[in-house]
Amino acid sequence: MYSIIATQALCALLLGGTFANSSPTLERDAALKTRATSDELTVNSIYEGPTGAWYENIAVRANGQILATRRDLPILELIDPATGLNSPIVVNTFSSDYAGLAGISETTADVFYVVAAGNYSVFEVDMTTFSYDSSAGVVTSNATVSKVAAIPEAGLLNGLTTANATEGIVLIADALNGYVWRLDVNTGNYSIDIDDATMKYLNTSTTTLGVNGLKIRDSYLYYSNTGNPIFSRIPVDSSGSATGAAEVMANISAVDDFVFNSDGVAFLCQNSLSTLAALVGSETTLIANSTILAGVTAGAFGRTSNDSEILYLTTKGGRFTSSVCCLILQRELILD
Ligand SMILES: *[C@@H]1O[C@H](CO)[C@@H](O)[C@H](O)[C@H]1NC(C)=O
Ligand SMILES: *[C@@H]1O[C@H](CO)[C@@H](O)[C@H](O)[C@H]1NC(C)=O
Ligand SMILES: *[C@@H]1O[C@H](CO)[C@@H](O)[C@H](O)[C@H]1NC(C)=O
Ligand SMILES: *[C@@H]1O[C@H](CO)[C@@H](O)[C@H](O)[C@H]1NC(C)=O
Ligand SMILES: *[C@@H]1O[C@H](CO)[C@@H](O)[C@H](O)[C@H]1NC(C)=O
Ligand SMILES: *[C@@H]1O[C@H](CO)[C@@H](O)[C@H](O)[C@H]1NC(C)=O
Ligand SMILES: *[C@@H]1O[C@H](CO)[C@@H](O)[C@H](O)[C@H]1NC(C)=O
Ligand SMILES: *[C@@H]1O[C@H](CO)[C@@H](O)[C@H](O)[C@H]1NC(C)=O
């Protein structure tokens, strides 16, 4: 059993702000395992984008700054929890050849790879050259952005994860085709890496999105499937190739991207359900159910001592505006 305590006061203290739409919620679903009654939870919206904004994915720099990809426009934004949350800094606006951005992952320190959608491509965003003046809110030195590869055979590229940072190998979920691409970011070479039945959407599903989020942990590639209510894993070697058979870890609906905490608990973003669930061992538990989580797309934990227990989440919004939100997951106890 996994118990989570959250306090809005802590979030406000850490982030130095006041929060819109603050609504503590704790709700349970008979389909998910219920938790101890003492658990409490707060979801805070830390930044609300303009109408129509769709935040698709998120990564956190080692210095704590948040990188958020927009799917409605080809823009990479930076939100700095340390200097206030009023408006994001635009890190890069990509060419209008791209309809938006999707998955993002770091390889070596402060070097990120991001999926550009539309004319599907992967770009390198080297943040080591980036700086900005936080008081003026202006970029003083740009990130170095370069195109790594165009993948015209792609159906719909979505999640991206690092398989081997030293070798420059990233894996990319092709949600429409239901398989995973392997890309060597040093050569631009790419090929279909893993093609498995657990990555396909069901032909009875209302969505044509299969494999969506990807993460490697302890020599397994874990992946969600939006159009088939399963969360799976497959063993992989050090360059991301499968070494065994896939295994379904849980039956769970509408999962977009997901993130592990340091204990190996997976937090699953249930986009169309406005909920966040956790997979602890083989049990799924409802963590949060909030209108703030409408269209929740992806998450990443803070990386500074101040916010390592804060889970930052992106949303595409529901009927209301899209946001980057903040959920504090302060581990109280782990039993069993
Ligand atoms: C989340 O809350 C909504 C509104 O109260 C409810 O309709 C829905 O069933 C809840 N979802 C879960 C998984 O409990
Ligand atoms: C792909 O790029 C071409 C121009 O290079 C542009 O006309 C087209 O709209 C782009 N497609 C998408 C889906 O963005
Ligand atoms: C950063 O790049 C943008 C877009 O190309 C440009 O307008 C701006 O002047 C650059 N900023 C700096 C500090 O070089
Ligand atoms: C990778 O790309 C390089 C340079 O284009 C090429 O020489 C090499 O044959 C490619 N390797 C594979 C395995 O496709
Ligand atoms: C849908 O998939 C099922 C199971 O794989 C198959 O039996 C059925 O023929 C498929 N239906 C359509 C319309 O493709
Ligand atoms: C990356 O590949 C190298 C071998 O090329 C290996 O030594 C290293 O352990 C791999 N890293 C990871 C994280 O698997
Ligand atoms: C998922 O559901 C299927 C069909 O109901 C069942 O056979 C399987 O054991 C379940 N898997 C998990 C990991 O709960
Ligand atoms: C943590 O918060 C304190 C107090 O707001 C601040 O002085 C410090 O710089 C922060 N540290 C990091 C690593 O963000």
XYZ file of C-alpha atoms and ligand atoms in Angstrom:
448
model
C 0.000 0.000 0.000
C 1.263 3.450 -0.843
C 0.259 6.499 1.090
C 0.573 10.028 -0.145
C 0.296 13.246 1.807
C 0.152 16.572 0.083
C -0.104 20.082 1.356
C -0.880 23.197 -0.555
C 1.117 25.195 1.983
C 4.269 23.356 1.020
C 3.621 23.963 -2.660
C 3.079 27.665 -2.055
C 6.221 27.847 0.072
C 8.325 26.114 -2.526
C 7.033 27.964 -5.500
C 6.435 31.314 -3.872
C 3.152 31.845 -5.604
C -0.563 31.867 -5.185
C -2.455 29.265 -7.079
C -5.454 29.462 -9.298
C -8.102 26.760 -9.218
C -6.806 25.240 -6.036
C -9.149 22.398 -5.220
C -8.021 19.605 -2.969
C -9.602 16.395 -4.131
C -9.465 12.782 -3.164
C -11.749 10.477 -5.010
C -11.863 6.773 -5.402
C -12.926 4.470 -8.157
C -14.173 0.952 -7.552
C -12.081 -0.165 -10.508
C -8.928 1.065 -8.826
C -7.566 0.029 -5.478
C -8.705 2.265 -2.638
C -6.208 3.814 -0.282
C -6.017 4.610 3.405
C -8.632 7.162 4.449
C -5.975 9.453 5.937
C -4.549 10.254 2.507
C -4.913 13.789 1.282
C -4.123 15.365 -1.998
C -3.912 18.780 -3.598
C -3.555 19.560 -7.273
C -2.506 23.107 -8.094
C -2.515 24.812 -11.438
C 0.792 26.689 -11.576
C 0.393 28.136 -15.032
C -2.595 28.402 -17.320
C -1.938 28.811 -20.999
C -3.969 30.873 -23.438
C -7.195 29.464 -24.853
C -6.373 26.650 -27.233
C -2.967 25.928 -25.728
C -2.229 22.207 -25.531
C 0.729 21.151 -23.437
C 1.802 17.712 -24.608
C 4.960 16.757 -22.765
C 7.411 17.870 -20.122
C 11.020 17.505 -19.011
C 12.858 19.092 -16.102
C 16.398 20.457 -16.393
C 18.898 19.591 -13.667
C 18.638 23.217 -12.482
C 14.907 22.753 -11.845
C 13.526 24.676 -14.810
C 10.625 23.041 -16.614
C 10.576 22.500 -20.381
C 7.068 22.069 -21.753
C 6.194 21.149 -25.333
C 3.162 22.678 -27.045
C 1.220 20.406 -29.389
C -0.993 23.151 -30.830
C 2.015 25.194 -31.991
C 5.652 24.203 -32.644
C 6.889 25.947 -29.504
C 9.095 24.816 -26.652
C 8.498 26.786 -23.461
C 10.367 27.128 -20.194
C 8.716 27.660 -16.822
C 10.978 28.395 -13.890
C 9.474 27.444 -10.523
C 12.244 29.403 -8.754
C 11.427 32.794 -10.259
C 7.675 32.909 -10.368
C 5.158 31.431 -12.684
C 3.656 34.372 -14.474
C 4.492 33.582 -18.041
C 6.698 31.042 -19.745
C 9.845 31.904 -21.675
C 9.831 30.755 -25.300
C 12.952 28.619 -25.717
C 12.396 27.985 -29.401
C 9.765 28.450 -32.081
C 10.200 25.790 -34.731
C 9.408 26.232 -38.412
C 5.777 26.301 -39.512
C 6.579 23.044 -41.356
C 5.708 21.520 -37.983
C 2.254 21.499 -36.481
C 3.444 21.172 -32.894
C 5.773 19.294 -30.573
C 5.394 16.015 -28.692
C 7.741 13.834 -26.622
C 10.943 15.191 -25.079
C 13.851 13.488 -23.313
C 17.311 14.424 -22.038
C 20.348 12.377 -23.076
C 23.638 13.882 -21.889
C 23.480 16.773 -19.398
C 21.099 19.524 -20.558
C 20.815 18.181 -24.109
C 17.239 17.292 -25.049
C 15.599 15.631 -28.036
C 12.094 16.567 -29.022
C 9.563 15.249 -31.521
C 8.216 17.780 -34.007
C 4.816 16.775 -35.375
C 3.263 17.149 -38.773
C 6.286 16.535 -40.991
C 7.558 14.155 -38.314
C 11.097 14.949 -37.252
C 13.331 14.890 -34.194
C 15.324 17.935 -33.095
C 18.190 18.379 -30.691
C 17.751 21.244 -28.232
C 21.075 21.916 -26.545
C 20.264 23.949 -23.434
C 23.913 24.366 -22.413
C 24.052 27.551 -24.506
C 20.771 28.899 -23.117
C 20.417 31.676 -20.581
C 17.764 34.191 -19.710
C 17.320 37.217 -17.526
C 14.639 36.217 -15.055
C 13.841 39.766 -13.940
C 13.407 41.049 -17.479
C 11.944 37.752 -18.709
C 14.107 37.773 -21.826
C 16.408 35.224 -23.389
C 20.011 36.421 -23.301
C 21.502 33.429 -25.116
C 19.566 30.954 -27.220
C 19.502 27.189 -26.983
C 21.261 25.536 -29.930
C 18.609 23.772 -31.959
C 19.354 21.387 -34.815
C 17.406 18.823 -36.780
C 18.545 15.242 -36.205
C 16.261 13.343 -38.569
C 13.061 13.510 -40.545
C 11.003 10.324 -40.261
C 8.508 10.548 -43.126
C 7.424 6.902 -42.652
C 6.084 7.716 -39.181
C 2.354 7.458 -38.501
C 2.045 9.586 -35.349
C 5.126 10.088 -33.204
C 4.371 10.654 -29.553
C 6.477 9.714 -26.490
C 10.274 9.780 -26.705
C 12.706 8.303 -24.200
C 16.452 7.865 -23.882
C 17.648 4.275 -24.253
C 21.368 4.985 -24.017
C 22.622 8.519 -23.418
C 26.270 7.661 -24.123
C 25.472 5.997 -27.414
C 22.828 8.610 -28.299
C 20.002 6.131 -28.729
C 16.423 7.318 -28.227
C 13.188 5.386 -28.676
C 10.049 6.976 -30.085
C 6.488 5.689 -29.831
C 4.575 5.601 -33.111
C 1.048 5.630 -31.722
C -0.756 5.188 -35.035
C 1.376 2.305 -36.312
C 1.659 0.699 -32.883
C 5.396 0.223 -32.763
C 8.549 1.872 -31.464
C 11.274 3.527 -33.532
C 14.937 3.527 -32.544
C 16.899 6.654 -33.506
C 20.648 7.181 -33.281
C 20.860 10.915 -32.633
C 24.528 11.009 -33.675
C 23.981 9.608 -37.176
C 20.287 10.290 -37.715
C 19.812 6.615 -38.546
C 16.460 5.205 -37.530
C 14.610 1.919 -37.821
C 11.638 0.088 -36.352
C 12.901 -1.243 -33.035
C 10.053 -3.082 -31.294
C 6.766 -4.071 -32.871
C 4.465 -5.903 -30.503
C 0.742 -6.654 -30.260
C 0.622 -4.867 -26.879
C 1.487 -1.631 -28.714
C -1.563 -1.633 -31.051
C -4.826 0.136 -30.381
C -7.931 -2.058 -30.327
C -10.041 -1.891 -33.440
C -13.010 -1.304 -31.120
C -11.353 1.752 -29.556
C -12.592 5.280 -30.182
C -8.972 6.406 -30.600
C -6.315 5.359 -33.100
C -3.543 5.947 -30.570
C -1.732 2.816 -29.470
C 1.676 2.973 -27.760
C 2.068 6.439 -26.291
C 4.416 7.022 -23.333
C 7.771 5.230 -23.055
C 10.221 4.935 -20.166
C 13.149 2.601 -19.554
C 13.719 1.368 -16.028
C 15.895 -1.531 -14.802
C 16.376 -3.019 -18.288
C 12.693 -2.917 -19.181
C 10.936 -0.616 -21.612
C 7.588 0.332 -20.025
C 4.850 1.732 -22.250
C 1.281 2.891 -22.133
C -1.352 2.250 -24.793
C -4.159 4.771 -25.117
C -6.419 2.731 -27.426
C -6.028 -0.549 -25.516
C -6.430 -0.333 -21.740
C -3.142 -1.999 -20.863
C 0.180 -0.867 -19.401
C 3.034 -3.136 -20.449
C 6.764 -3.731 -20.397
C 9.320 -5.625 -22.437
C 12.939 -6.449 -21.477
C 15.536 -4.483 -23.460
C 19.321 -4.419 -23.776
C 21.568 -1.393 -23.291
C 20.691 0.009 -26.697
C 16.955 -0.445 -26.392
C 16.436 -3.649 -28.375
C 13.999 -6.247 -27.033
C 15.526 -9.301 -25.384
C 12.347 -11.135 -24.435
C 8.575 -11.162 -24.536
C 6.227 -8.335 -23.586
C 4.217 -8.571 -20.390
C 1.015 -6.707 -19.448
C 1.536 -5.077 -16.039
C -1.935 -3.633 -15.494
C -5.308 -3.092 -17.099
C -5.921 0.642 -17.080
C -7.830 2.992 -19.371
C -6.959 6.112 -21.319
C -3.312 6.360 -20.301
C -1.328 9.024 -22.126
C 2.246 9.471 -20.856
C 3.560 8.424 -17.438
C 6.542 8.867 -15.120
C 8.331 6.830 -12.473
C 9.321 8.174 -9.090
C 12.629 7.094 -7.546
C 10.929 4.133 -5.863
C 9.700 2.745 -9.153
C 6.075 3.763 -8.691
C 4.624 4.674 -12.088
C 2.252 7.669 -12.225
C -0.094 7.296 -15.172
C -1.783 10.302 -16.809
C -5.349 9.336 -17.773
C -5.912 12.116 -20.256
C -9.617 11.852 -21.114
C -10.575 10.828 -17.554
C -8.916 13.846 -15.859
C -7.266 11.469 -13.425
C -3.831 10.393 -12.276
C -3.294 6.791 -11.227
C -0.302 5.060 -9.670
C 0.956 1.580 -10.384
C 2.522 0.121 -7.267
C 3.711 -3.379 -7.990
C 0.772 -4.761 -9.977
C -1.926 -2.658 -8.314
C -3.341 0.542 -9.776
C -4.503 3.232 -7.369
C -6.388 6.432 -8.098
C -4.220 9.347 -6.959
C -6.130 12.388 -8.167
C -9.344 13.245 -9.966
C -9.672 16.931 -10.693
C -10.941 19.298 -13.351
C -7.428 20.760 -13.228
C -6.235 17.455 -14.654
C -8.558 17.670 -17.667
C -6.613 16.271 -20.594
C -3.555 15.447 -18.473
C -0.818 14.467 -20.894
C 2.519 13.867 -19.138
C 4.481 14.368 -15.926
C 7.982 14.895 -14.564
C 9.323 15.181 -11.024
C 11.235 18.204 -9.811
C 15.003 17.791 -9.679
C 16.084 20.213 -6.950
C 16.119 19.465 -3.227
C 13.151 21.823 -2.934
C 10.873 20.096 -5.359
C 11.953 16.480 -5.765
C 8.589 15.374 -4.373
C 6.602 17.638 -6.661
C 5.168 16.017 -9.737
C 4.730 18.573 -12.518
C 2.065 17.704 -15.059
C 1.055 19.067 -18.427
C -2.493 19.129 -19.724
C -4.216 19.781 -23.014
C -7.171 21.148 -21.120
C -10.743 20.076 -21.239
C -13.530 22.559 -21.713
C -11.362 25.088 -19.959
C -7.854 26.317 -20.379
C -4.807 24.096 -20.608
C -2.237 24.224 -17.871
C 0.946 23.062 -16.288
C 0.044 21.863 -12.830
C 1.782 20.760 -9.750
C 1.016 17.866 -7.496
C 2.966 17.292 -4.341
C 3.647 13.680 -3.607
C 5.334 13.487 -0.263
C 5.928 9.889 0.541
C 4.714 9.099 4.020
C 4.996 5.362 4.222
C 5.229 2.300 2.082
C 3.782 -0.848 3.571
C 3.477 -4.442 2.314
C -13.751 11.545 -11.206
O -14.695 12.508 -10.820
C -15.770 12.634 -11.733
C -16.614 13.804 -11.286
O -16.933 13.666 -9.944
C -16.552 11.311 -11.737
O -17.610 11.404 -12.678
C -15.619 10.205 -12.163
O -16.267 8.953 -12.083
C -14.388 10.168 -11.256
N -13.429 9.216 -11.815
C -12.962 8.202 -11.106
C -11.988 7.310 -11.808
O -13.265 7.987 -9.949
C 4.892 19.948 -43.942
O 5.734 20.948 -44.534
C 5.174 21.573 -45.688
C 6.159 22.578 -46.225
O 7.452 22.141 -46.144
C 3.899 22.293 -45.327
O 3.296 22.809 -46.502
C 2.930 21.339 -44.655
O 1.829 22.059 -44.181
C 3.604 20.645 -43.481
N 2.695 19.654 -42.929
C 2.253 19.715 -41.684
C 1.308 18.649 -41.292
O 2.616 20.574 -40.896
C 17.304 34.051 -30.190
O 16.697 33.571 -31.379
C 15.617 34.400 -31.804
C 14.946 33.716 -32.967
O 15.864 33.401 -33.962
C 16.143 35.774 -32.156
O 15.075 36.608 -32.537
C 16.822 36.369 -30.942
O 17.416 37.604 -31.269
C 17.876 35.423 -30.396
N 18.343 35.941 -29.132
C 19.629 36.089 -28.849
C 19.945 36.622 -27.492
O 20.514 35.783 -29.639
C 24.200 5.183 -40.271
O 24.421 6.379 -40.968
C 25.735 6.465 -41.525
C 25.894 7.849 -42.111
O 24.770 8.183 -42.891
C 25.926 5.355 -42.543
O 27.212 5.422 -43.069
C 25.723 4.024 -41.854
O 25.778 2.987 -42.770
C 24.403 3.974 -41.131
N 24.336 2.780 -40.320
C 23.311 1.963 -40.341
C 23.411 0.802 -39.404
O 22.346 2.121 -41.045
C -11.174 -6.543 -34.560
O -10.223 -7.365 -33.879
C -10.755 -8.640 -33.552
C -9.744 -9.340 -32.648
O -8.447 -9.218 -33.142
C -11.036 -9.397 -34.849
O -11.551 -10.666 -34.562
C -12.052 -8.596 -35.650
O -12.255 -9.202 -36.903
C -11.581 -7.182 -35.873
N -12.651 -6.416 -36.463
C -12.459 -5.572 -37.475
C -13.662 -4.831 -37.944
O -11.347 -5.426 -38.001
C 25.219 2.322 -23.256
O 25.946 1.491 -24.098
C 27.250 1.220 -23.623
C 27.916 0.323 -24.633
O 27.907 0.898 -25.872
C 27.203 0.511 -22.302
O 28.518 0.378 -21.797
C 26.378 1.326 -21.323
O 26.215 0.581 -20.134
C 25.040 1.626 -21.921
N 24.296 2.468 -21.026
C 23.111 2.122 -20.545
C 22.449 3.106 -19.641
O 22.568 1.090 -20.826
C -6.017 -7.788 -17.510
O -7.290 -8.241 -17.892
C -7.255 -9.521 -18.535
C -8.624 -9.826 -19.105
O -9.622 -9.494 -18.194
C -6.798 -10.557 -17.508
O -6.726 -11.830 -18.092
C -5.408 -10.152 -17.023
O -4.988 -11.034 -15.986
C -5.377 -8.749 -16.496
N -3.989 -8.378 -16.280
C -3.563 -7.753 -15.186
C -2.102 -7.497 -15.113
O -4.307 -7.422 -14.285
C 15.029 26.324 -2.303
O 14.195 27.297 -1.713
C 14.916 28.273 -0.970
C 13.920 29.151 -0.248
O 12.933 29.622 -1.145
C 15.816 29.067 -1.909
O 16.552 30.005 -1.194
C 16.771 28.092 -2.594
O 17.522 28.782 -3.552
C 15.999 26.978 -3.261
N 16.928 25.987 -3.735
C 16.820 25.444 -4.941
C 17.830 24.385 -5.261
O 15.955 25.769 -5.743
